Tab-separated table of C-alpha atoms in Angstrom:
chain	number	residue	atom	x	y	z
F	25	MET	CA	0.000	0.000	0.000
F	26	CYS	CA	1.277	3.434	-0.615
F	27	ILE	CA	0.561	6.140	1.809
F	28	LYS	CA	1.759	9.654	1.625
F	29	LYS	CA	2.493	11.416	4.760
F	30	LYS	CA	-0.474	13.480	4.029
F	31	ALA	CA	-1.786	10.860	1.722
F	32	PHE	CA	-0.359	7.666	3.070
F	33	GLN	CA	-0.075	4.859	0.631
F	34	VAL	CA	-0.742	1.900	2.474
F	35	ALA	CA	0.394	-0.823	0.240
F	36	VAL	CA	1.485	0.892	2.393
F	37	ILE	CA	0.338	4.541	2.722
F	38	MET	CA	0.714	7.089	0.018
F	39	THR	CA	2.662	8.780	-2.748
F	40	THR	CA	3.653	7.749	-6.160
F	41	VAL	CA	1.798	4.687	-7.137
F	42	SER	CA	-1.862	4.321	-6.284
F	43	ALA	CA	-4.766	2.256	-7.296
F	44	SER	CA	-6.679	3.493	-10.255
F	45	ALA	CA	-9.748	4.146	-8.292
F	46	CYS	CA	-12.814	3.782	-10.426
F	47	SER	CA	-11.225	3.112	-13.790
F	48	ASN	CA	-9.304	0.056	-12.631
F	49	MET	CA	-12.172	-1.713	-10.943
F	50	GLN	CA	-13.197	-3.551	-14.100
F	51	ALA	CA	-9.597	-4.522	-14.762
F	52	ALA	CA	-9.370	-5.871	-11.240
F	53	LYS	CA	-11.844	-8.565	-12.174
F	54	THR	CA	-9.896	-9.879	-15.122
F	55	ALA	CA	-6.204	-8.964	-15.013
F	56	ASP	CA	-3.789	-11.496	-13.583
F	57	THR	CA	-0.328	-10.092	-14.075
F	58	ALA	CA	2.788	-9.953	-11.914
F	59	VAL	CA	3.346	-6.833	-9.866
F	60	ASN	CA	5.892	-4.200	-10.778
F	61	ILE	CA	5.442	-1.479	-8.228
F	62	ASN	CA	6.618	1.573	-10.117
F	63	ASN	CA	5.504	0.679	-13.641
F	64	PHE	CA	2.563	-1.687	-13.405
F	65	THR	CA	0.311	-2.656	-10.560
F	66	TYR	CA	-1.308	-6.059	-10.047
F	67	THR	CA	-5.076	-5.602	-10.241
F	68	GLY	CA	-6.224	-9.224	-10.361
F	69	GLY	CA	-9.319	-10.731	-8.775
F	70	VAL	CA	-7.310	-11.904	-5.741
F	71	LEU	CA	-7.597	-8.324	-4.466
F	72	ARG	CA	-11.299	-8.923	-3.879
F	73	GLU	CA	-10.969	-12.246	-2.062
F	74	THR	CA	-10.740	-12.961	1.650
F	75	ALA	CA	-7.182	-14.204	2.049
F	76	ALA	CA	-6.400	-17.544	3.695
F	77	THR	CA	-4.584	-17.895	6.999
F	78	VAL	CA	-0.940	-18.823	6.724
F	79	ALA	CA	1.115	-21.280	8.751
F	80	ILE	CA	3.657	-19.922	11.196
F	81	ASN	CA	7.301	-20.962	10.709
F	82	SER	CA	6.657	-22.474	7.295
F	83	GLU	CA	8.841	-22.301	4.202
F	84	GLU	CA	5.904	-21.006	2.151
F	85	THR	CA	5.281	-18.123	4.546
F	86	GLU	CA	8.954	-17.172	4.590
F	87	THR	CA	9.042	-17.228	0.789
F	88	ILE	CA	6.011	-14.928	0.543
F	89	ALA	CA	7.481	-12.573	3.137
F	90	ASN	CA	10.792	-12.316	1.304
F	91	ARG	CA	9.052	-11.648	-1.988
F	92	LEU	CA	6.921	-8.909	-0.416
F	93	LEU	CA	10.003	-7.247	1.071
F	94	THR	CA	11.782	-7.398	-2.271
F	95	GLU	CA	8.847	-5.916	-4.198
F	96	VAL	CA	7.917	-3.175	-1.734
F	97	LYS	CA	11.450	-1.807	-1.674
F	98	LYS	CA	11.162	-1.111	-5.399
F	99	GLY	CA	8.438	1.420	-4.679
F	100	ASN	CA	8.883	5.124	-4.020
F	101	HIS	CA	7.804	6.204	-0.546
F	102	ALA	CA	6.386	2.747	0.184
F	103	VAL	CA	5.184	1.946	3.675
F	104	GLY	CA	3.477	-1.384	3.109
F	105	LEU	CA	2.475	-4.193	0.775
F	106	ALA	CA	0.039	-7.086	1.258
F	107	ALA	CA	0.249	-10.538	-0.312
F	108	PRO	CA	-2.959	-10.128	-2.398
F	109	GLN	CA	-1.275	-7.176	-4.099
F	110	ILE	CA	1.198	-9.546	-5.706
F	111	GLY	CA	-1.461	-12.117	-6.544
F	112	ILE	CA	-1.152	-14.293	-3.413
F	113	SER	CA	-4.325	-14.782	-1.383
F	114	LYS	CA	-2.644	-15.218	1.999
F	115	ARG	CA	-2.929	-13.263	5.243
F	116	ILE	CA	0.461	-11.617	5.364
F	117	PHE	CA	1.791	-8.124	4.731
F	118	VAL	CA	4.948	-6.100	5.287
F	119	PHE	CA	5.086	-2.539	6.591
F	120	GLN	CA	7.284	0.174	7.997
F	121	ILE	CA	6.663	3.386	9.923
F	122	PRO	CA	9.269	5.950	8.838
F	123	LYS	CA	10.668	8.618	11.141
F	124	ASN	CA	9.864	11.588	8.913
F	125	ILE	CA	6.092	11.665	9.207
F	126	PRO	CA	4.296	14.810	10.424
F	127	ASP	CA	4.159	15.157	14.214
F	128	LYS	CA	0.371	15.241	14.222
F	129	LEU	CA	0.318	11.747	12.670
F	130	LYS	CA	2.842	10.154	15.012
F	131	ASP	CA	1.876	7.492	17.513
F	132	LYS	CA	3.210	8.758	20.857
F	133	ASN	CA	4.390	5.258	21.751
F	134	ILE	CA	6.697	4.715	18.770
F	135	GLU	CA	9.400	6.708	17.020
F	136	SER	CA	9.533	4.478	13.951
F	137	ILE	CA	9.281	0.822	12.905
F	138	PRO	CA	11.695	-0.827	10.428
F	139	TRP	CA	10.377	-3.154	7.725
F	140	THR	CA	8.308	-5.759	9.555
F	141	VAL	CA	6.423	-8.889	8.475
F	142	ALA	CA	2.881	-9.197	9.869
F	143	ILE	CA	1.353	-12.686	9.692
F	144	ASN	CA	-2.381	-13.326	10.203
F	145	PRO	CA	-2.972	-9.740	11.389
F	146	GLU	CA	-6.195	-8.444	12.881
F	147	TYR	CA	-7.446	-5.079	14.092
F	148	THR	CA	-10.520	-3.836	15.932
F	149	PRO	CA	-11.447	-0.195	16.576
F	150	VAL	CA	-11.072	0.912	20.189
F	151	ASP	CA	-14.041	3.262	19.766
F	152	ASN	CA	-16.090	4.846	16.986
F	153	ASP	CA	-13.905	7.947	16.549
F	154	VAL	CA	-13.021	8.375	12.877
F	155	HIS	CA	-11.032	10.985	10.989
F	156	GLU	CA	-10.497	11.566	7.279
F	157	MET	CA	-6.960	10.995	6.049
F	158	ALA	CA	-5.030	11.282	2.793
F	159	GLU	CA	-4.230	7.870	1.403
F	160	GLY	CA	-2.937	6.125	-1.685
F	161	CYS	CA	-2.396	2.545	-2.772
F	162	PHE	CA	-0.234	0.613	-5.230
F	163	SER	CA	-3.368	-1.255	-6.288
F	164	VAL	CA	-5.194	1.944	-7.234
F	165	PRO	CA	-2.739	3.461	-9.726
F	166	HIS	CA	-2.630	7.166	-10.529
F	167	PHE	CA	-5.007	8.256	-7.750
F	168	TYR	CA	-4.936	9.153	-4.079
F	169	GLY	CA	-7.755	9.871	-1.680
F	170	THR	CA	-7.896	13.119	0.259
F	171	LYS	CA	-10.682	12.054	2.619
F	172	VAL	CA	-10.424	8.383	3.537
F	173	PRO	CA	-12.248	7.624	6.811
F	174	ARG	CA	-10.051	5.694	9.272
F	175	TYR	CA	-10.480	4.801	12.929
F	176	LYS	CA	-8.303	7.027	15.097
F	177	LYS	CA	-7.340	4.216	17.458
F	178	VAL	CA	-7.263	0.453	16.901
F	179	HIS	CA	-6.238	-2.627	18.817
F	180	TYR	CA	-4.006	-4.760	16.602
F	181	SER	CA	-2.315	-8.142	16.678
F	182	TYR	CA	-0.078	-10.119	14.340
F	183	THR	CA	2.601	-12.798	14.431
F	184	THR	CA	6.163	-12.114	13.317
F	185	LEU	CA	8.215	-14.274	10.993
F	186	ALA	CA	10.026	-15.569	14.089
F	187	GLY	CA	6.710	-16.757	15.534
F	188	ASP	CA	6.330	-14.019	18.179
F	189	LYS	CA	2.873	-12.604	18.877
F	190	VAL	CA	2.682	-8.809	18.813
F	191	GLU	CA	-0.314	-6.783	19.952
F	192	GLY	CA	-1.093	-3.292	21.147
F	193	ILE	CA	-2.952	-0.061	20.538
F	194	ALA	CA	-2.082	2.063	17.515
F	195	THR	CA	-2.982	5.654	16.644
F	196	GLY	CA	-2.206	8.098	13.848
F	197	PHE	CA	-0.284	6.942	10.817
F	198	PHE	CA	0.518	3.603	12.447
F	199	ALA	CA	-3.188	2.864	12.865
F	200	GLN	CA	-3.850	3.951	9.280
F	201	VAL	CA	-1.239	1.611	7.835
F	202	LEU	CA	-2.495	-1.335	9.874
F	203	GLN	CA	-6.065	-0.722	8.732
F	204	HIS	CA	-5.112	-0.257	5.085
F	205	GLU	CA	-2.982	-3.398	4.887
F	206	THR	CA	-5.330	-5.619	6.888
F	207	ASP	CA	-8.225	-4.469	4.716
F	208	HIS	CA	-6.330	-5.826	1.705
F	209	LEU	CA	-6.505	-9.276	3.300
F	210	ASN	CA	-10.280	-8.964	3.484
F	211	GLY	CA	-10.737	-7.998	-0.163
F	212	LYS	CA	-11.204	-4.304	0.571
F	213	LEU	CA	-9.527	-1.240	-1.011
F	214	TYR	CA	-9.432	2.253	0.443
F	215	ILE	CA	-11.617	3.547	-2.397
F	216	ASP	CA	-14.433	1.387	-1.007
F	217	LEU	CA	-14.458	3.665	2.049
F	218	VAL	CA	-14.534	6.938	0.133
F	219	LYS	CA	-18.091	8.246	0.103
F	220	ASN	CA	-17.485	11.166	-2.262
F	221	LYS	CA	-15.427	10.018	-5.250
F	222	ASP	CA	-14.857	13.674	-6.174
F	223	THR	CA	-12.323	13.751	-3.323
F	224	LEU	CA	-10.057	11.375	-5.280
F	225	LYS	CA	-7.170	13.260	-6.870
F	226	LEU	CA	-4.552	12.436	-9.510
F	227	LEU	CA	-1.072	11.751	-8.199
F	228	LYS	CA	0.449	13.555	-11.164
F	229	ASP	CA	-1.188	16.768	-9.957
F	230	LEU	CA	0.548	16.686	-6.576
F	231	PRO	CA	3.129	19.478	-6.266
F	232	LYS	CA	6.639	17.994	-6.365
F	233	LYS	CA	7.439	19.406	-2.943
F	234	THR	CA	4.367	17.705	-1.477
F	235	VAL	CA	5.309	14.353	-2.977
F	236	LYS	CA	8.759	14.536	-1.432
F	237	THR	CA	7.620	15.501	2.019
F	238	SER	CA	4.145	14.202	2.538
F	239	THR	CA	3.231	11.289	0.352
F	240	ASP	CA	4.059	7.730	1.190
F	241	LYS	CA	2.268	4.745	-0.273
F	242	ALA	CA	0.949	1.870	1.582
F	243	GLY	CA	0.076	-1.317	-0.023
């Protein structure tokens, strides 16, 4: 997922490559091509499936994780990528929380998180408080959303590649990334949450300065 700091791309949460909002939805039903983050985005039907649970400490899971890490690092300003985005219907994604996000989006409990593998992740909102955030996605090329509703605070859990269980409360950008990437595992894209499609903007129209400082893509 690609998320920009203002428009996080949650393939991670936002910037250069995003899902082609409305225009790519038909393609998503038929295309079945390998992902290339900066030139072509996988838009196959797997994106609309509920992904299957994966085994902990298995060779298959490690292989998927390594492939996700390899692919996501090809992207500009990437903060996350989920297995369905590369055509694999499994409950696993990778993410990072960079240091250079705006202060108002920082989770007070973390400074940053290096690239991390999240296996069989889940999240639940702590309450009903929602705010609208900027967001982009590698699976919605060319577009980013300026008003994507996200829960302000979520309880999350996932298992690491080493088999350790991680859980806690996330806010801000961290919560946004977790929601965006986990949604991918449930067949949901951020554009499904956008009530007013007129709030979707073209990435090419972002000022260059904004792209450099405030747009990271999540898966």
